[in-house]
Short mmCIF file of C-alpha atoms in Angstrom, two decimals:
data_model
loop_
_atom_site.label_atom_id
_atom_site.label_comp_id
_atom_site.label_asym_id
_atom_site.label_seq_id
_atom_site.Cartn_x
_atom_site.Cartn_y
_atom_site.Cartn_z
CA LYS D 1 91.25 75.24 -23.27
CA LYS D 2 92.06 71.62 -24.15
CA VAL D 3 91.47 70.44 -20.58
CA LYS D 4 88.17 72.32 -20.44
CA ALA D 5 87.14 70.73 -23.75
CA VAL D 6 87.94 67.24 -22.45
CA PHE D 7 85.81 67.78 -19.33
CA GLN D 8 82.94 69.19 -21.40
CA LYS D 9 83.10 66.25 -23.79
CA HIS D 10 83.48 63.63 -21.00
CA PRO D 11 81.85 65.01 -17.83
CA GLN D 12 81.95 61.57 -16.14
CA ILE D 13 85.75 61.82 -15.60
CA ALA D 14 85.47 65.05 -13.58
CA ILE D 15 84.58 63.28 -10.32
CA PRO D 16 87.42 60.70 -10.42
CA VAL D 17 89.94 63.43 -11.32
CA ALA D 18 88.66 65.61 -8.47
CA LEU D 19 88.96 62.66 -6.06
CA VAL D 20 92.56 61.96 -7.13
CA VAL D 21 93.48 65.64 -6.71
CA ALA D 22 91.76 65.75 -3.28
CA CYS D 23 93.61 62.59 -2.16
CA GLY D 24 96.93 64.05 -3.33
CA VAL D 25 96.32 67.28 -1.42
CA GLY D 26 95.22 65.29 1.66
CA LEU D 27 98.36 63.11 1.58
CA SER D 28 100.57 66.19 1.19
CA ILE D 29 98.96 67.89 4.18
CA ALA D 30 99.15 64.70 6.26
CA ASN D 31 102.86 64.22 5.42
CA ALA D 32 103.61 67.82 6.38
CA THR D 33 101.74 67.73 9.71
CA VAL D 34 100.48 64.43 11.12
CA PHE D 35 103.26 62.22 9.72
CA SER D 36 106.15 64.68 10.07
CA GLY D 37 109.50 64.06 11.70
CA LYS D 38 108.96 67.03 13.99
CA ARG D 39 105.74 65.50 15.30
CA ALA D 40 107.47 62.14 15.94
CA ALA D 41 110.28 63.92 17.82
CA THR D 42 107.73 65.88 19.86
CA LYS D 43 105.71 62.76 20.77
CA TYR D 44 108.89 60.90 21.75
CA PHE D 45 110.05 63.83 23.91
CA LEU D 46 106.68 64.06 25.70
CA SER D 47 106.66 60.28 26.27
CA MET D 48 110.12 60.52 27.86
CA MET D 49 109.02 63.40 30.08
CA ASN D 50 105.91 61.44 31.15
CA ASN D 51 108.03 58.35 31.93
CA ASP D 52 105.83 56.25 29.62
CA GLY D 53 108.01 53.34 28.45
CA SER D 54 105.29 51.85 26.23
CA ALA D 55 104.84 55.13 24.36
CA VAL D 56 108.61 55.61 24.05
CA TYR D 57 108.89 52.11 22.53
CA GLN D 58 106.13 52.94 20.03
CA TYR D 59 108.20 55.81 18.58
CA LEU D 60 111.53 53.94 18.43
CA ASP D 61 112.96 52.27 15.34
CA LEU D 62 113.65 48.92 17.01
CA PRO D 63 113.52 45.56 15.27
CA GLU D 64 111.03 43.31 17.10
CA SER D 65 112.60 40.02 18.20
CA ASP D 66 112.62 37.48 21.02
CA PHE D 67 114.99 39.79 22.89
CA VAL D 68 113.38 43.13 22.03
CA ASN D 69 109.64 43.61 22.44
CA MET D 70 107.40 46.10 24.23
CA THR D 71 107.25 44.16 27.51
CA LYS D 72 111.02 43.66 27.76
CA PHE D 73 111.72 47.24 26.71
CA ASN D 74 109.25 48.62 29.25
CA ASP D 75 110.89 46.54 32.01
CA TYR D 76 114.29 47.88 30.93
CA PHE D 77 113.01 51.46 30.63
CA GLN D 78 111.72 51.41 34.21
CA THR D 79 115.24 50.55 35.45
CA LEU D 80 116.66 53.73 33.87
CA GLY D 81 115.26 55.90 36.67
CA TYR D 82 113.31 58.43 34.65
CA LYS D 83 110.70 60.34 36.60
CA ASN D 84 107.46 61.92 35.45
CA VAL D 85 108.34 65.63 35.19
CA ASP D 86 106.26 68.75 34.72
CA VAL D 87 107.51 70.34 31.50
CA GLY D 88 106.85 74.03 31.03
CA ASN D 89 107.40 75.53 27.62
CA TYR D 90 109.31 73.57 24.99
CA GLN D 91 110.40 74.15 21.42
CA VAL D 92 111.33 71.55 18.80
CA THR D 93 113.79 72.78 16.16
CA GLU D 94 115.17 70.92 13.13
CA VAL D 95 118.95 70.95 13.44
CA SER D 96 120.22 69.09 10.37
CA SER D 97 119.57 66.32 7.91
CA SER D 98 121.97 63.55 6.99
CA GLY D 99 122.09 60.69 4.55
CA SER D 100 121.11 62.96 1.67
CA ARG D 101 119.74 61.36 -1.45
CA LEU D 102 118.02 62.45 -4.63
CA THR D 103 114.29 61.92 -4.81
CA ASP D 104 112.43 60.88 -7.96
CA SER D 105 111.62 64.51 -8.68
CA GLY D 106 115.34 65.39 -8.60
CA GLU D 107 115.10 67.29 -5.31
CA GLU D 108 117.41 66.45 -2.46
CA GLY D 109 115.72 64.63 0.42
CA SER D 110 117.06 63.05 3.57
CA ILE D 111 116.79 59.76 5.35
CA THR D 112 117.44 61.05 8.88
CA THR D 113 116.78 64.38 10.53
CA ASP D 114 118.09 65.74 13.83
CA TYR D 115 115.88 67.76 16.15
CA GLU D 116 116.78 69.68 19.27
CA VAL D 117 114.14 70.09 21.96
CA THR D 118 114.76 73.06 24.23
CA TYR D 119 112.60 73.05 27.35
CA TYR D 120 112.35 74.01 30.98
CA LEU D 121 110.84 72.20 33.93
CA ARG D 122 108.34 73.98 36.15
CA GLY D 123 110.06 75.11 39.34
CA ASP D 124 113.47 75.22 37.61
CA SER D 125 114.71 78.44 36.01
CA GLY D 126 117.32 76.84 33.73
CA THR D 127 116.68 75.59 30.22
CA ARG D 128 117.55 72.06 29.16
CA SER D 129 117.85 70.39 25.80
CA MET D 130 117.47 66.95 24.25
CA ASN D 131 118.70 65.84 20.83
CA ILE D 132 116.49 63.44 18.88
CA LYS D 133 117.37 61.77 15.57
CA VAL D 134 114.52 60.42 13.46
CA VAL D 135 114.55 58.22 10.36
CA ASN D 136 111.95 58.36 7.59
CA ILE D 137 110.38 54.97 6.87
CA PRO D 138 108.04 55.37 3.86
CA ARG D 139 104.70 53.54 4.07
CA PHE D 140 101.84 52.75 1.68
CA PHE D 141 103.96 52.54 -1.48
CA GLY D 142 105.97 55.61 -0.43
CA LEU D 143 102.95 57.89 -0.30
CA LEU D 144 102.98 58.32 3.49
CA ASN D 145 105.96 59.16 5.66
CA SER D 146 106.48 57.37 8.94
CA TYR D 147 109.19 58.63 11.25
CA LYS D 148 110.82 56.64 14.03
CA VAL D 149 113.41 57.73 16.56
CA ILE D 150 116.86 56.20 16.28
CA SER D 151 118.08 55.29 19.74
CA GLY D 152 121.02 53.76 21.46
CA TYR D 153 118.90 51.63 23.80
CA VAL D 154 119.60 48.37 21.99
CA ALA D 155 122.91 47.20 20.56
CA THR D 156 122.50 45.35 17.27
CA ASP D 157 124.65 42.66 15.69
CA TYR D 158 126.47 41.72 18.87
CA GLN D 159 128.68 38.67 18.36
CA VAL D 160 129.37 35.88 20.83
CA ASN D 161 132.32 33.55 20.14
CA VAL D 162 132.40 30.21 21.95
CA PRO D 163 134.27 26.90 21.51
CA THR D 164 132.86 24.78 18.67
CA GLY D 165 129.89 22.66 19.75
CA SER D 166 128.95 24.85 22.72
CA THR D 167 125.32 25.68 23.47
CA VAL D 168 124.55 29.38 23.95
CA ILE D 169 121.42 30.39 25.85
CA VAL D 170 120.44 34.05 26.21
CA ASP D 171 117.30 35.00 28.16
CA ASP D 172 116.14 31.36 28.08
CA ILE D 173 116.47 31.25 24.26
CA THR D 174 118.90 28.79 22.73
CA LEU D 175 120.80 30.38 19.86
CA SER D 176 121.15 28.37 16.65
CA ASP D 177 122.94 28.48 13.28
CA PRO D 178 126.43 29.61 14.31
CA VAL D 179 129.14 30.49 11.84
CA THR D 180 132.10 28.19 12.49
CA ARG D 181 135.52 29.84 12.24
CA GLY D 182 138.39 27.54 13.05
CA ASP D 183 137.91 26.21 16.56
CA CYS D 184 135.04 28.52 17.60
CA ASP D 185 131.39 29.13 16.77
CA SER D 186 130.22 32.70 16.27
CA TYR D 187 126.65 33.68 17.08
CA THR D 188 125.18 37.02 16.08
CA ILE D 189 122.51 38.50 18.31
#
């Protein structure tokens, strides 16, 4: 009754309240469907099956750098020998969540989620499976979810130890700012 009385007394606030409610419902639906971890896992799987290195890169959680970018990843991906395959039926199933944490509302959420894709290739009677781990990267002040696939394609924090004063060049890039430890310089790539 109190809410109804407020809207009757101040009808001009009805439209902004309705817009806020509609935006909230829209964001909830988008997070559950368009921006879901299952959808990211599905898109990644289909990109792998279509041998599309650029699309695979788009769904990976890779830090962009001089050594890792779409062109270099695509060149690397083509050396892996994947072929474009004709996938028949496939099913994406959530397997588990890890990295549990409490959300602001007190409910338990997760940072990463594992999915298993069970599929068969046309012309092959056996079923196959692929495991995909995705990580939730909140966007737009935490209102939208963005999921990326965690992969083992790129090693991170690789260290190179060389004699003090040496110059280290990797892929035509001279590394700088080493950490000196005794008689050697340590570079982190």
